[in-house]
Coordinates of C-alpha atoms and ligand atoms in Angstrom, one line a residue:
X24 CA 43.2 67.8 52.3
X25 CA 40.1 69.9 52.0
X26 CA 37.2 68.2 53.9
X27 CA 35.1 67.9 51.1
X28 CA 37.5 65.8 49.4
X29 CA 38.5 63.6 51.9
X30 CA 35.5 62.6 52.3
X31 CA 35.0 61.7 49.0
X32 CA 38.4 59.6 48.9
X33 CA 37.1 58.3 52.1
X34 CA 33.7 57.2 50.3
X35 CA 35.8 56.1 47.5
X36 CA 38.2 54.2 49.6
X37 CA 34.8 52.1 50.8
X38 CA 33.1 51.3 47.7
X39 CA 36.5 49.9 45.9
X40 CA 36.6 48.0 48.7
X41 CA 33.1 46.5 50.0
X42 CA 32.5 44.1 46.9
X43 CA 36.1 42.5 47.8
X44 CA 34.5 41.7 51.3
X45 CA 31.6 40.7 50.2
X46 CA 33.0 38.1 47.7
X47 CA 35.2 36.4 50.0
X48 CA 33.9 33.1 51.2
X49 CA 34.5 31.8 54.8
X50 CA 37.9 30.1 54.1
X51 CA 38.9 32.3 51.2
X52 CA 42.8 33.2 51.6
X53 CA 44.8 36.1 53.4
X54 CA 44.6 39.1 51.3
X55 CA 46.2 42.6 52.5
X56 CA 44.3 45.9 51.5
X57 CA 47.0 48.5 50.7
X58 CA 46.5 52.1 50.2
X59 CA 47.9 55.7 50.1
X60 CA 45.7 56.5 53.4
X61 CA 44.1 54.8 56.3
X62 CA 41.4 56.5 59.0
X63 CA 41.1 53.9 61.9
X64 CA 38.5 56.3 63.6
X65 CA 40.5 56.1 66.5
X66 CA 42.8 58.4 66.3
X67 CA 41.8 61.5 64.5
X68 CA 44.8 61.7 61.7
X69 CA 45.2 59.6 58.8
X70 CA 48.1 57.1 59.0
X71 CA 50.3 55.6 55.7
X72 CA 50.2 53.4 54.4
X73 CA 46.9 52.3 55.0
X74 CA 46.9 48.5 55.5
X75 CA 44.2 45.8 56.4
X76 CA 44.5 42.3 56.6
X77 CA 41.7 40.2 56.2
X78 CA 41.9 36.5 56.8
X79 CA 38.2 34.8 55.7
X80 CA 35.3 37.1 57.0
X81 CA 37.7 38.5 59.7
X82 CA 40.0 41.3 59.6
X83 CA 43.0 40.5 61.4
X84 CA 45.2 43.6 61.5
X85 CA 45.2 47.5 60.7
X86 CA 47.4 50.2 60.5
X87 CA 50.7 50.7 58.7
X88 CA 52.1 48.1 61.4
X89 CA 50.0 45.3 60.4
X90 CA 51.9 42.1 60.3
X91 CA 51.4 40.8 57.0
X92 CA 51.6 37.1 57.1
X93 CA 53.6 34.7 54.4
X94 CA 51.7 33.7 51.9
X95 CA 49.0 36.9 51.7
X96 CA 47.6 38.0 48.5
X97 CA 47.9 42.5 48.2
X98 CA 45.2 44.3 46.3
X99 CA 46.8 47.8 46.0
X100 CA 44.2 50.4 46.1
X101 CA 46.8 53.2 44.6
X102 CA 45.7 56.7 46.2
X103 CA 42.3 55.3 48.2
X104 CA 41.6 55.9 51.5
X105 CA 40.8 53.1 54.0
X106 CA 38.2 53.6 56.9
X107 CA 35.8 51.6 59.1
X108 CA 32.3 51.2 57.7
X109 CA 29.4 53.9 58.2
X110 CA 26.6 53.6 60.4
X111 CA 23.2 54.5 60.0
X112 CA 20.9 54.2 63.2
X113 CA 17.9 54.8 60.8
X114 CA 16.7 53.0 57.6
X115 CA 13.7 51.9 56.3
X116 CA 15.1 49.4 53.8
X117 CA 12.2 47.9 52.9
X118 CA 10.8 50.7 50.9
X119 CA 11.1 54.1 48.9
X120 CA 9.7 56.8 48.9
X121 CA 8.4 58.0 45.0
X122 CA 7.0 60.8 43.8
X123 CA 3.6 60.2 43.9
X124 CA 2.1 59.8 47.4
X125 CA -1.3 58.6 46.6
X126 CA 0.5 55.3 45.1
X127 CA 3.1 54.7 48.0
X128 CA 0.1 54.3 50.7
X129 CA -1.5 52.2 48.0
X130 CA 2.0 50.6 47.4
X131 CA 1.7 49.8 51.5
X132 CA -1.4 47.7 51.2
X133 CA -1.3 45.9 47.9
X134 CA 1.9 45.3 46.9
X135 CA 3.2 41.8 46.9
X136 CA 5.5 40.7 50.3
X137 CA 7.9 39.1 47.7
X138 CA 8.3 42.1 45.5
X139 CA 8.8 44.1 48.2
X140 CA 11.6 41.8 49.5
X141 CA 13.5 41.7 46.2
X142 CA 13.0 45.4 45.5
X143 CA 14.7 45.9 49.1
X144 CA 17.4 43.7 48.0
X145 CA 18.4 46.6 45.5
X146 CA 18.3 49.3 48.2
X147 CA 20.7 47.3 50.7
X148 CA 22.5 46.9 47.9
X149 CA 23.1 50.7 47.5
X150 CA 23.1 51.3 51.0
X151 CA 26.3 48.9 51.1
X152 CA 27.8 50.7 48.2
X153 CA 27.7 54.1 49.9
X154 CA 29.7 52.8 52.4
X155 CA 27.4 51.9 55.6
X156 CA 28.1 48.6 56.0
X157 CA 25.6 48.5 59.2
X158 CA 22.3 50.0 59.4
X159 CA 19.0 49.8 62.0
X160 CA 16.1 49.6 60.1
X161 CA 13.1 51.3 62.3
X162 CA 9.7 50.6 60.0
X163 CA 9.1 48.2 57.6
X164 CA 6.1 45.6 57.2
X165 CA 5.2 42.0 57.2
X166 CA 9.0 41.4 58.9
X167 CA 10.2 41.9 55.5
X168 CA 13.1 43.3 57.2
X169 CA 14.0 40.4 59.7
X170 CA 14.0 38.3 55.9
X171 CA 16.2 40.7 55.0
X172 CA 18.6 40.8 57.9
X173 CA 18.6 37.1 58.1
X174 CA 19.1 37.1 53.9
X175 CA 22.1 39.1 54.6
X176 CA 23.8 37.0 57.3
X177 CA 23.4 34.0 54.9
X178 CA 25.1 35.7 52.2
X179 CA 22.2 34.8 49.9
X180 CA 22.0 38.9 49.2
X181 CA 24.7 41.8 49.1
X182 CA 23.7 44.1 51.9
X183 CA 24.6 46.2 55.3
X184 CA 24.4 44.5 58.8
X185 CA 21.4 45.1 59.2
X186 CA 19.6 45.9 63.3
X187 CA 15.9 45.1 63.0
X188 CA 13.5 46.2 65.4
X189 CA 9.3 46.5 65.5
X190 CA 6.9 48.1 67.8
X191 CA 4.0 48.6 69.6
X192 CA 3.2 47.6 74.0
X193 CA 1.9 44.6 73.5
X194 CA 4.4 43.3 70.4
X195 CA 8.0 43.4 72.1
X196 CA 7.9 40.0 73.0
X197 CA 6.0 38.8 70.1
X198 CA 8.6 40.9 68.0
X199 CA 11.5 39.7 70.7
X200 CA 10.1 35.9 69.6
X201 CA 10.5 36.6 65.7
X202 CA 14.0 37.9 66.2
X203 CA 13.7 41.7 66.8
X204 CA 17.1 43.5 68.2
X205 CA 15.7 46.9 68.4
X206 CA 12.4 47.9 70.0
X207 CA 11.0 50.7 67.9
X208 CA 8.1 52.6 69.0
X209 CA 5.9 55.5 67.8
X210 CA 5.5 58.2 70.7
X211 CA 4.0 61.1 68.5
X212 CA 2.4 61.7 65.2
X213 CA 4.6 61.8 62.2
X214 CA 4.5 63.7 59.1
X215 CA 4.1 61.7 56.1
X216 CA 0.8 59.9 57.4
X217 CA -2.5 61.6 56.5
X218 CA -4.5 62.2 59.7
X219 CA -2.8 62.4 63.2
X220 CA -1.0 65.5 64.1
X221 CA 2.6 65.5 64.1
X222 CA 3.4 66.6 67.4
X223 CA 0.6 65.2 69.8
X224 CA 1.2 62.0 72.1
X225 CA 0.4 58.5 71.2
X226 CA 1.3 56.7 73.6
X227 CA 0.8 57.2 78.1
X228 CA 3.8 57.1 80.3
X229 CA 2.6 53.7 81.9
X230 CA 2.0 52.4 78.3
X231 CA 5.7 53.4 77.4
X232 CA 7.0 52.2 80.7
X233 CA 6.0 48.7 80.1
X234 CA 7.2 48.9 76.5
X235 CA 10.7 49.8 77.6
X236 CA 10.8 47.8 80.3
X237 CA 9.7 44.7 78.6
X238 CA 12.0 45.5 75.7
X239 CA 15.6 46.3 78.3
X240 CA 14.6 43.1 80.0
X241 CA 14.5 40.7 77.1
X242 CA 18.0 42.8 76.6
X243 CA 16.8 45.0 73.7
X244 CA 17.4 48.7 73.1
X245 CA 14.5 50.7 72.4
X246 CA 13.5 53.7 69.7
X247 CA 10.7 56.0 69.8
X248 CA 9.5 58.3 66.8
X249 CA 8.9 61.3 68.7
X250 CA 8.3 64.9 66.7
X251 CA 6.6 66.5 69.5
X252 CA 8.2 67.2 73.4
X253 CA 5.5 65.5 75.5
X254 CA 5.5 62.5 73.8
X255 CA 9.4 62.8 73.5
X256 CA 9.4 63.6 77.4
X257 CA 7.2 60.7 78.0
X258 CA 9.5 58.3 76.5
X259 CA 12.9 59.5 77.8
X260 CA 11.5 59.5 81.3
X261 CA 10.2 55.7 80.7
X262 CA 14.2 55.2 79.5
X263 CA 14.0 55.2 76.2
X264 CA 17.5 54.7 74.5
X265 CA 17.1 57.0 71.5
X266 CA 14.8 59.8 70.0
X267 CA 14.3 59.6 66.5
X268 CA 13.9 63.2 64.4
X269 CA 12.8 65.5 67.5
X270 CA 11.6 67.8 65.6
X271 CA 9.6 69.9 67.8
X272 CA 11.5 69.2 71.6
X273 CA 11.6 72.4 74.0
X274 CA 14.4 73.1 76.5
X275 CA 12.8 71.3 79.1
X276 CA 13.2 67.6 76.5
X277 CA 17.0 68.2 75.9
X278 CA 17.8 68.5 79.4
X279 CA 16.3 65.4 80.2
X280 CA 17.6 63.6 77.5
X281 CA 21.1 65.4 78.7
X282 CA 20.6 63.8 81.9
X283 CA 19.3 60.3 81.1
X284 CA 22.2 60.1 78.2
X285 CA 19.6 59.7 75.7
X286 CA 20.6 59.8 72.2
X287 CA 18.7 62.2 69.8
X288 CA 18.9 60.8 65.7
X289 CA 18.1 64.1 64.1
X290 CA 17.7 62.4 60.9
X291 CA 17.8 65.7 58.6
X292 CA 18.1 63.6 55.9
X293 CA 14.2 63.2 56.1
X294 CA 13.3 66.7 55.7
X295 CA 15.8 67.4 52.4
X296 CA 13.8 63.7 51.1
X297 CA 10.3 65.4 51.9
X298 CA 11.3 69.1 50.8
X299 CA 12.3 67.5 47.3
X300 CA 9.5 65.2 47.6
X301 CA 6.8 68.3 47.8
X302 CA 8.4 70.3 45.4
X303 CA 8.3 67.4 42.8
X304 CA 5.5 65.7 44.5
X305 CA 1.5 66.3 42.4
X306 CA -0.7 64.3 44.6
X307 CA 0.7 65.0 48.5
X308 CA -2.1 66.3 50.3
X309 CA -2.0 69.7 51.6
X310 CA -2.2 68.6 55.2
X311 CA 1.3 66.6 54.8
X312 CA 2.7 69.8 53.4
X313 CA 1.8 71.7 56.2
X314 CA 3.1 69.2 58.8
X315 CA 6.6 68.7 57.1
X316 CA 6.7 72.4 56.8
X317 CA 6.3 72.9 60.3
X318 CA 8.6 70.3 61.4
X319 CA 11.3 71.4 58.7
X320 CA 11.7 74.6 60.3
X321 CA 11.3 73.5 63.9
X322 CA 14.1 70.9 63.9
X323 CA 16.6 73.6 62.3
X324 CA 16.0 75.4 65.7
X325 CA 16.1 72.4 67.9
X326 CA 19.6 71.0 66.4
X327 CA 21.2 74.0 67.4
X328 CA 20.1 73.8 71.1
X329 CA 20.8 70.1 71.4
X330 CA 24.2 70.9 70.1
X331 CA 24.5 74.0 72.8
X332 CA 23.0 71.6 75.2
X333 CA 25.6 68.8 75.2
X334 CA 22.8 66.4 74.1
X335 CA 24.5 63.0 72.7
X336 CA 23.7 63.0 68.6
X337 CA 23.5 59.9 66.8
X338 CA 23.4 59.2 62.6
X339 CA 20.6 58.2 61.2
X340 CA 18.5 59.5 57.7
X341 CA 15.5 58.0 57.7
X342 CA 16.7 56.2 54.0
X343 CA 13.6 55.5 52.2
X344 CA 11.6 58.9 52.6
X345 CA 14.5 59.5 50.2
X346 CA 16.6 57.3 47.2
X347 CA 18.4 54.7 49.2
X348 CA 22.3 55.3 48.8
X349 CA 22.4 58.8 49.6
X350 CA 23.2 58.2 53.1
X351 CA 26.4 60.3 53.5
X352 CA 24.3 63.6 52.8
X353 CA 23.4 63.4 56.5
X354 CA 27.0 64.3 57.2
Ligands
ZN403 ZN1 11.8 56.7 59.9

């Protein structure tokens, strides 16, 4: 099958199948998902017939082998394609990017905290539909995304499992407190805001030591937000666990992450959100222009090093700078 075209049976194979999941209640009965094709992602060929069980909120077999107990409801998918869930390692779910930049950082200050939970309720909703059924978020404000998370778990909303983290030094264990699972932290400037540079440092080495070694020893992993190398380099040397975008890292910065086994989230997603964002986009200032220019055409370069390099890449798209749902571009 052409690759384009599995992966859209493979999309397709997710969304028919997420709301049945969703809808199923704690003791709901055994029900067997059947179709043409299954992807287990461990082995790297399709197998047929593709068969799940699911017994409550569990599923209790895969593969064309499944046992399928007496008794078991079968929903026949026809020519679908069953796989395992997406995962993106960077969301902001909490928010969307428009078209108009003076009103988003307005958006940030004086919009209502409930609003802006049940307008995120729409975009996990999406985010669910395009078939990542777990997602970090890495930004969001007021802990709207810990309401979220916890929303989610209660099944009072339809959404991904959702990872939330926060960040700065002294918040990790305030943030560890509220319920955090991911430490996130800024290490550079970053292109969307107004004033700092993208690619200078924001944090010291001592001051990022202490963040990741608060955050590993209350047992969290840890993010940073790094465009430019030093701050990158600061923050895999303290042991970061992942480097989110990356735009600008030199040689030096992917062989360290090489040899720490750091985990670079590209998120090119961002860049295609911001490019169609500027070219639709009336009131961004010429200064953000100029920064996501610049790190636009830097990160095509760096990718292909990191690639060369043997650097571990991770998924993420930074969903939010762009319309939630479109996740699967990043492939
Ligand atoms: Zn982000």
């Amino acid at each position: 099958m052409p690759r384009r075209r599995l992966a859209a049976a493979l999309l397709a194979g997710i969304a028919t199948l997420l709301p049945t999941f969703i809808a199923l209640p704690a003791a709901a009965e055994l029900l067997v998902l059947k179709s043409r094709w299954l992807f287990d992602g461990a082995s790297s060929s399709l197998s047929s017939p593709g068969l799940v069980v699911v017994d409550g909120n569990r599923i209790i077999g895969v593969g064309p082998g499944a046992a399928i107990p007496p008794g078991a409801r079968t929903i026949d998918l026809g020519e679908a394609t069953l796989c395992p869930g997406f995962m993106d390692a960077h969301t902001h779910l909490c928010h969307e990017r428009t078209e108009d930049w003076k009103q988003d950082e307005l958006d940030q200050f004086k919009k209502l905290i409930p609003q802006e939970s049940l307008e995120a309720s729409v975009f996990t909703r999406k985010t669910l539909m395009a078939g990542f059924t777990t997602c970090r978020d890495l930004g969001a404000n007021d802990l709207v995304d810990v309401a979220l998370r916890n929303a989610i778990n209660k099944g009072v909303i339809v959404g991904p499992r959702m990872l939330v983290p926060d960040a700065i030094r002294r918040a990790v264990r305030l943030n560890d407190k509220f319920g955090a699972d991911v430490i996130k932290t800024c290490a550079t400037g970053g292109v969307l805001s107004l004033t700092d540079a993208v690619d200078t440092p924001q944090l010291t080495q001592a001051e990022l030591d202490a963040l990741v070694d608060e955050a590993h020893a209350l047992g969290k992993k840890t993010a940073a937000h790094a465009h430019g190398a030093e701050g990158a380099k600061r923050a895999i040397r303290a042991g970061i666990d992942s480097i989110e975008h990356g735009s600008f890292l030199d040689d030096e910065a992917l062989r360290l992450m090489k040899e720490h086994g750091t985990v670079l989230i590209p998120t090119l997603m961002a860049h295609q959100g911001v490019k169609e964002m500027m070219a639709a986009n009336t009131t961004m200032p010429q200064a953000v222009r100029q920064k996501a220019e610049a790190a636009g055409a830097a990160l095509s370069q760096t990718m292909r090093r990191a690639i060369d390099m043997g650097v571990l890449i991770g998924l993420g798209t930074d969903a939010g700078v762009y319309q939630h749902g479109r996740n699967p571009e990043e492939f």
